XYZ file of C-alpha atoms in Angstrom:
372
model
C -330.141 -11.023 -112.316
C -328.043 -8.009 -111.186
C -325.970 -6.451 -113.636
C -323.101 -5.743 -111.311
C -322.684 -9.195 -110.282
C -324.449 -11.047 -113.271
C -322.959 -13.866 -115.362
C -324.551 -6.456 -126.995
C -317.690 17.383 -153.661
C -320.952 14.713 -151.777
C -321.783 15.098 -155.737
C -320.649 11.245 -156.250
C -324.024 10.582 -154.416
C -326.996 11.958 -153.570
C -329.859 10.039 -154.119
C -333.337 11.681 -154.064
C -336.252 9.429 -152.226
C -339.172 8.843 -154.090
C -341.972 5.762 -153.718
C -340.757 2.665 -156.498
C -338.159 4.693 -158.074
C -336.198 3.464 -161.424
C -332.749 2.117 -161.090
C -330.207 4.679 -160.102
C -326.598 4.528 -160.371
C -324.133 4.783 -157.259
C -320.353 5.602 -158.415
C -317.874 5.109 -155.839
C -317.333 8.355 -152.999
C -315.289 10.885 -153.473
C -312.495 10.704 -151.193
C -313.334 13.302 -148.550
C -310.837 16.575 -147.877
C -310.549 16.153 -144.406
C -310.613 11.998 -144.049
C -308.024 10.520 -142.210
C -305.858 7.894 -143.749
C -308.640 5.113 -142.075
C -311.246 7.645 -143.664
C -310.533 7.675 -147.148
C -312.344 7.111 -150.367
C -312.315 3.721 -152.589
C -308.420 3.285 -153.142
C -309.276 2.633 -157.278
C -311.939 2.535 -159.245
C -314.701 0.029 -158.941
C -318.069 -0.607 -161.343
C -320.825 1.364 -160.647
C -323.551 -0.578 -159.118
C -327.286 0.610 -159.734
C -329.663 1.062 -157.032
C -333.555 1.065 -156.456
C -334.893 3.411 -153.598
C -338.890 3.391 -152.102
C -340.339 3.446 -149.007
C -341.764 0.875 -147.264
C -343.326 2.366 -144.425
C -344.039 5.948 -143.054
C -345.114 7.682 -139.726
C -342.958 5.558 -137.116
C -341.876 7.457 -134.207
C -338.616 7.585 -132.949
C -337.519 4.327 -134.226
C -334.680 2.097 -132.941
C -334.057 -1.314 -133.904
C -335.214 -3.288 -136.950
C -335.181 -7.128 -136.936
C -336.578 -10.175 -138.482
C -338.695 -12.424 -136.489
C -340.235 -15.334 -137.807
C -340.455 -14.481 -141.479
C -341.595 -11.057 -140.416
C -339.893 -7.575 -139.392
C -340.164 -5.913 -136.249
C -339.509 -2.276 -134.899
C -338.978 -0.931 -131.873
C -340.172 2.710 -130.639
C -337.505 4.187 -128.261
C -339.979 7.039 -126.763
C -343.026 5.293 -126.907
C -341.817 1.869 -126.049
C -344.108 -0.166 -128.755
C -343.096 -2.968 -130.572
C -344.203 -3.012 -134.339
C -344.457 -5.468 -136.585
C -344.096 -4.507 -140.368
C -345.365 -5.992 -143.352
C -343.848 -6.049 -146.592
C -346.403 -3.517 -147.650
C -345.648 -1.583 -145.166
C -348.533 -2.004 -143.345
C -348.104 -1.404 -139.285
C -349.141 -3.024 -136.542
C -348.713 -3.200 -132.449
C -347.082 -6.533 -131.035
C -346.787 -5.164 -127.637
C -345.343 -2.154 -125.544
C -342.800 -2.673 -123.600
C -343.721 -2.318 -119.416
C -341.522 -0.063 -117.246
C -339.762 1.757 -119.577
C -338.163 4.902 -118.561
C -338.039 7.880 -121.013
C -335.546 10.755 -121.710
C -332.655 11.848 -123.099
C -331.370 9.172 -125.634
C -332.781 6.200 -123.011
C -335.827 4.118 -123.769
C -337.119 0.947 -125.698
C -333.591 0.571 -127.747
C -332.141 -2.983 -129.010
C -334.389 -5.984 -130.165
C -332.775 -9.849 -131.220
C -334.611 -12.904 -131.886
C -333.775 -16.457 -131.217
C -335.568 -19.020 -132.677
C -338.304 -20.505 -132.285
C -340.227 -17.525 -130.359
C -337.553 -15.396 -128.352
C -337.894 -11.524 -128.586
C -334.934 -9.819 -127.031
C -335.581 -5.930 -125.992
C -332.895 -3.593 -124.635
C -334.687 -0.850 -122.531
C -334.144 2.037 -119.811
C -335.906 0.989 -116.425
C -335.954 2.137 -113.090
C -333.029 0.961 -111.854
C -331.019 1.429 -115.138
C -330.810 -0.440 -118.265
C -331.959 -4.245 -118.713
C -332.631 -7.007 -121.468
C -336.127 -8.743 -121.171
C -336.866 -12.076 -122.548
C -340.835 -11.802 -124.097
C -341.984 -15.020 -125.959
C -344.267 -14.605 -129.045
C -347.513 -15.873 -129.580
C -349.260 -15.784 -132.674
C -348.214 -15.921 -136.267
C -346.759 -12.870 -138.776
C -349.361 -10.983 -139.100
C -351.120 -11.483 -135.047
C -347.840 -11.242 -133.621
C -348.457 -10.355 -129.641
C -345.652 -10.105 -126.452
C -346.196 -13.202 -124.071
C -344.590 -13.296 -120.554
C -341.236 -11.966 -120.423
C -338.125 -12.363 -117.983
C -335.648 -10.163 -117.046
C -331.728 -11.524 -118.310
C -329.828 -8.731 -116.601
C -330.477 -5.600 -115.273
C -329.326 -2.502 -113.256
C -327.141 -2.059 -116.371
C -325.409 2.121 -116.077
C -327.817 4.558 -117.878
C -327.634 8.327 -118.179
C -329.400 10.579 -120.406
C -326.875 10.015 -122.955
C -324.651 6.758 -124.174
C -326.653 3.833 -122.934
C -325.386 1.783 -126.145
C -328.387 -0.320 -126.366
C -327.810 -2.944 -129.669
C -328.430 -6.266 -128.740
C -328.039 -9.454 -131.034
C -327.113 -13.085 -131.123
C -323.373 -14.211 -132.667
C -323.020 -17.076 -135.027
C -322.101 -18.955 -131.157
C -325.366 -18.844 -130.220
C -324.389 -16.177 -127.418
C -326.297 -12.663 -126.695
C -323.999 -9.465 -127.055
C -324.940 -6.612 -125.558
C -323.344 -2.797 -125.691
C -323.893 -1.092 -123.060
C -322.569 3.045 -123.477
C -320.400 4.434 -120.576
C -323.676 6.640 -119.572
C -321.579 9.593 -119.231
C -318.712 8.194 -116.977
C -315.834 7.762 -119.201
C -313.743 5.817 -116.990
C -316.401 3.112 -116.477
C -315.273 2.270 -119.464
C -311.799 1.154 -118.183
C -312.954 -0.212 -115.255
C -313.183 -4.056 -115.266
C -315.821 -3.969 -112.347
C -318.421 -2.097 -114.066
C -320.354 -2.876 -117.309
C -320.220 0.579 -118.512
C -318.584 0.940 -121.698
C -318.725 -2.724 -122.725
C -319.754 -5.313 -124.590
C -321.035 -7.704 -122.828
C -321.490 -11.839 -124.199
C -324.148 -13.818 -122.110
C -325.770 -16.774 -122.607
C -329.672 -16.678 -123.910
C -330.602 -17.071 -120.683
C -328.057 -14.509 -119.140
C -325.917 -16.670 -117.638
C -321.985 -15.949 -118.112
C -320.414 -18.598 -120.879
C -317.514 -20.305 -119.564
C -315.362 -19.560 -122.216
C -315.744 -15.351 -121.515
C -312.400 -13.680 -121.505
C -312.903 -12.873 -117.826
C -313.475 -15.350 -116.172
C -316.883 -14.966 -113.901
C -317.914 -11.366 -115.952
C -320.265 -10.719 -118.900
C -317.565 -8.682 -120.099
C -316.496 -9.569 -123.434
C -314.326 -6.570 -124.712
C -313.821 -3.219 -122.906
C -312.638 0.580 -123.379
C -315.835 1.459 -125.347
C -317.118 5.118 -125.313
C -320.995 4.222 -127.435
C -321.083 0.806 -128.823
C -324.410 1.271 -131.381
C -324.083 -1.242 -133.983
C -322.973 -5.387 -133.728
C -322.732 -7.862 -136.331
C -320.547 -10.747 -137.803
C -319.470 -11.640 -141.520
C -319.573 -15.241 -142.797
C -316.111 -15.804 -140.797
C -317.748 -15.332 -137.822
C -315.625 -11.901 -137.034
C -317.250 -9.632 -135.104
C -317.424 -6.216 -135.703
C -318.916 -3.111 -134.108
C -319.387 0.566 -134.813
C -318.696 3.484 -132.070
C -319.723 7.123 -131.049
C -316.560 9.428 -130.627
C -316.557 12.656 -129.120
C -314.890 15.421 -130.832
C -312.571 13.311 -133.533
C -313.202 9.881 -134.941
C -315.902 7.872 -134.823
C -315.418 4.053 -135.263
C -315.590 0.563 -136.923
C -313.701 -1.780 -134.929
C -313.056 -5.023 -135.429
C -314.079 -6.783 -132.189
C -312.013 -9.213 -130.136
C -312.208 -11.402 -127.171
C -311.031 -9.516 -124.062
C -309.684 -6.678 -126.455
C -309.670 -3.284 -124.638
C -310.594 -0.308 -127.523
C -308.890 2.624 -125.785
C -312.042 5.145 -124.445
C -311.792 7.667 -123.068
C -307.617 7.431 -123.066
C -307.592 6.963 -126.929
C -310.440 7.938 -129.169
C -310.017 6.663 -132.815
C -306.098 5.810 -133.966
C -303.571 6.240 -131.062
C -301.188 8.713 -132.251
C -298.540 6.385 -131.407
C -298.870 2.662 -130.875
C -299.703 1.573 -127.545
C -300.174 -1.984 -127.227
C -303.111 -1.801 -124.595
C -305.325 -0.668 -126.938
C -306.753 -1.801 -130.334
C -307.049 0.410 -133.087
C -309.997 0.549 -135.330
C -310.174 -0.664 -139.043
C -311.965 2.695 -140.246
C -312.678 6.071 -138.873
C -314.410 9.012 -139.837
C -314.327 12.681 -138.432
C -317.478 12.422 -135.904
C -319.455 15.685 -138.358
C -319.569 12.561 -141.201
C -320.762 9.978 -139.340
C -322.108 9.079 -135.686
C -322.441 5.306 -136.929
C -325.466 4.223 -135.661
C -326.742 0.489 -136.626
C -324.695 -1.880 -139.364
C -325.024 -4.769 -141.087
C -322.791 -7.412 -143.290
C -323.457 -8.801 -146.588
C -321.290 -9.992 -149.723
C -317.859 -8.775 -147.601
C -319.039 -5.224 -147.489
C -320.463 -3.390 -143.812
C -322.890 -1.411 -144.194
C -323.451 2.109 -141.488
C -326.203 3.601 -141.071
C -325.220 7.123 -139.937
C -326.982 9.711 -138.036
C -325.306 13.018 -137.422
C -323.395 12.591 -140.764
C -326.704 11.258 -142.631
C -325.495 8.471 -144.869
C -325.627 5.380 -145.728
C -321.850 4.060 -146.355
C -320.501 0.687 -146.572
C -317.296 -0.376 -146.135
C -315.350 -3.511 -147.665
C -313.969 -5.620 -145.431
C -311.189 -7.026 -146.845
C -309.816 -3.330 -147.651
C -311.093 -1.202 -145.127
C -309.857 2.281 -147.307
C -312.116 1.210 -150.047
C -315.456 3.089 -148.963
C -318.620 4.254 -150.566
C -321.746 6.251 -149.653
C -324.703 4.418 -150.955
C -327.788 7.038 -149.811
C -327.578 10.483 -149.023
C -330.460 13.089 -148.269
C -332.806 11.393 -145.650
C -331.616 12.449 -143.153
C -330.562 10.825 -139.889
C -330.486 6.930 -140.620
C -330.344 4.634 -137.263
C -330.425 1.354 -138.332
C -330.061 -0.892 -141.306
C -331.054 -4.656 -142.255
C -330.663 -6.965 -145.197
C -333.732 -8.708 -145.833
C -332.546 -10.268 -149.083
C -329.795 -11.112 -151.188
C -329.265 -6.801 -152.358
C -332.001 -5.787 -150.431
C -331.325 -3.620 -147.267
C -333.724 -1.507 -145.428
C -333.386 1.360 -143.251
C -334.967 3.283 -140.560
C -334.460 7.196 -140.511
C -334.230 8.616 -137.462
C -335.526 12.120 -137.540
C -338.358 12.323 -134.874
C -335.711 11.617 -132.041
C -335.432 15.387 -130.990
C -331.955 16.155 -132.971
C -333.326 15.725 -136.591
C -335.628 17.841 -139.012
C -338.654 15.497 -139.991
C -339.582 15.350 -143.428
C -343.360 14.884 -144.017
C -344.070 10.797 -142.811
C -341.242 10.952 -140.936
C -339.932 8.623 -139.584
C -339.847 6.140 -142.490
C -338.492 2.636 -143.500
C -336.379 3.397 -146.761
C -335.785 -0.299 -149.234
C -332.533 0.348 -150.786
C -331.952 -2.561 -153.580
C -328.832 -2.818 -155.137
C -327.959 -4.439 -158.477
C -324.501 -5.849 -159.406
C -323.037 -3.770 -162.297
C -322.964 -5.768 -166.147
C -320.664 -8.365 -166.396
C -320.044 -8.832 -162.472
């Protein structure tokens, strides 16, 4: 299916990594000198919560996406196109590479979603631009392997930079799907391309009826780097954003809502009712936002040029903390249990400085304070 015509002081924190660490409290951030009103610290105080930090796994290279896939995790390898299943010992091993995938710049194996009972979703660079394969899985956790696959849309716009590349499945049952403006910022405006989008298919890429556009994948527009999707327990979605020189994003994310790029970036300086603003925002040298996640009413971002961890509540936006400094770039992040989040750095992608076993999954598990 063509995509074109077709149917996702820092001295409040700073947490040092070391293998089956103690508990370790996390006070609230400091607010930050040079946040924007959306970018502020926690608006009061709030308990500390205690954290424990390890590593689960080491050596990865370049990784992407994290998900879980029939009671097991998987990771995906943007430059060398390998799937990985992970163990909760860490231990590694190879579902399947990925066939056809095009390398360079920040294109490759990106995105993977599962739908049950055996559906492995992979966003990847190809040679006619970006796509989303179908593989089924045979085997069991632990002898996982990549059956026959199918293309769900391709020829999506790729460049050497912003090919957005999450993928993952709402609470509707629907595959979302953002796809960067690959270096053409007015793609982004442009309701005939898919640049700059997210698009909402069905699993097996058709266009839902109920789209906002009638006829288009297109679910919401005006996006400069979509990199992270999810939904809380509402079933709001929300997604996080690349700027360029001035805010990055958290947006709350709307049916046929249009998000501004490249005429706003961040909050318009004065209201314009085309465009949506976003919940939070960060100067881009704190954040790049990267993968997120939702659990208990709080987001958590997984940052990579501003090398955090910080989660954000949901109900108050303002109220912010930073969970896990030091690192380094973080890409992704995934609860895999009630407190239990883990993370993928990111420093083997050419723009970080690998630390030795880079590029590692960090377990962060937090622990409610007393009397919560």
């Amino acid at each position: 299916m063509r995509g074109r015509h077709c149917w996702y002081p820092l001295a409040a924190l700073c947490l040092l990594l070391v293998a089956c660490s103690g508990p370790v409290p996390i006070p609230p951030a400091a607010p930050q000198s040079d946040a924007s009103p959306t970018a502020s610290g926690p608006t009061g105080p709030s308990p500390a919560h205690r954290a424990e930090v390890s590593v689960i796994t080491r050596n990865l290279q370049a990784p992407w996406s994290i998900c879980r896939a029939m009671d097991t995790t998987l990771v995906s390898e943007r430059d060398t196109a390998r799937i990985l299943e992970v163990d909760t010992t860490g231990r590694q091993r190879t579902v399947g590479t990925v066939p056809g995938v095009r390398l360079g710049g920040e294109g490759g194996l990106l995105g993977l979603a599962f739908a049950e009972p055996d559906q492995l979703y992979a966003y990847s660079t190809g040679a006619t631009g970006n796509r989303i394969q179908r593989f089924t899985l045979h085997g069991k956790p632990g002898s996982l392997r990549l059956g026959q696959q199918r293309t769900v849309i391709d020829e999506l716009p790729s460049a050497g930079i912003h090919n957005g590349g999450r993928i993952a499945f709402g609470p509707d049952g629907k595959l979302y799907a953002g796809v960067g403006d690959a270096a053409q910022p007015d793609a982004a405006q442009d309701p005939e391309s898919l640049g700059g989008k997210i698009l909402r298919l069905e699993p097996d890429g058709g266009i839902p009826a109920d789209n906002p556009f009638p006829g288009s994948a297109v679910y919401s527009l005006g996006h400069r780097n979509v990199q992270g999707l999810a939904w809380d327990g509402r079933g709001r979605m929300y997604a996080s954003e690349f700027g360029q020189n001035t805010f990055d994003e958290l947006n709350e994310i709307r049916a046929g809502g249009n998000y501004g790029w490249p005429q706003v970036e961040g909050q318009a300086e004065r209201r314009d009712r085309r465009f949506t603003d976003p919940i939070a925002q960060w100067p881009t040298g704190q954040a790049s936002p990267s993968g997120i996640a939702i659990a208990d009413g709080w987001v958590y971002l997984a940052n990579l040029r501003g090398q955090r961890l910080r989660r954000v509540e949901l109900a108050n936006p303002q109220h912010q903390q930073e969970l896990l400094t030091g690192q380094g770039r973080l890409r992704a992040v995934l609860e895999v249990g009630p407190g239990q989040l883990w993370m993928l750095t990111n420093n083997t992608d050419g723009r970080g400085t690998p630390q030795p076993g880079d590029d590692r999954i960090i377990q962060l598990r937090l622990q409610a304070p007393p009397g919560s």
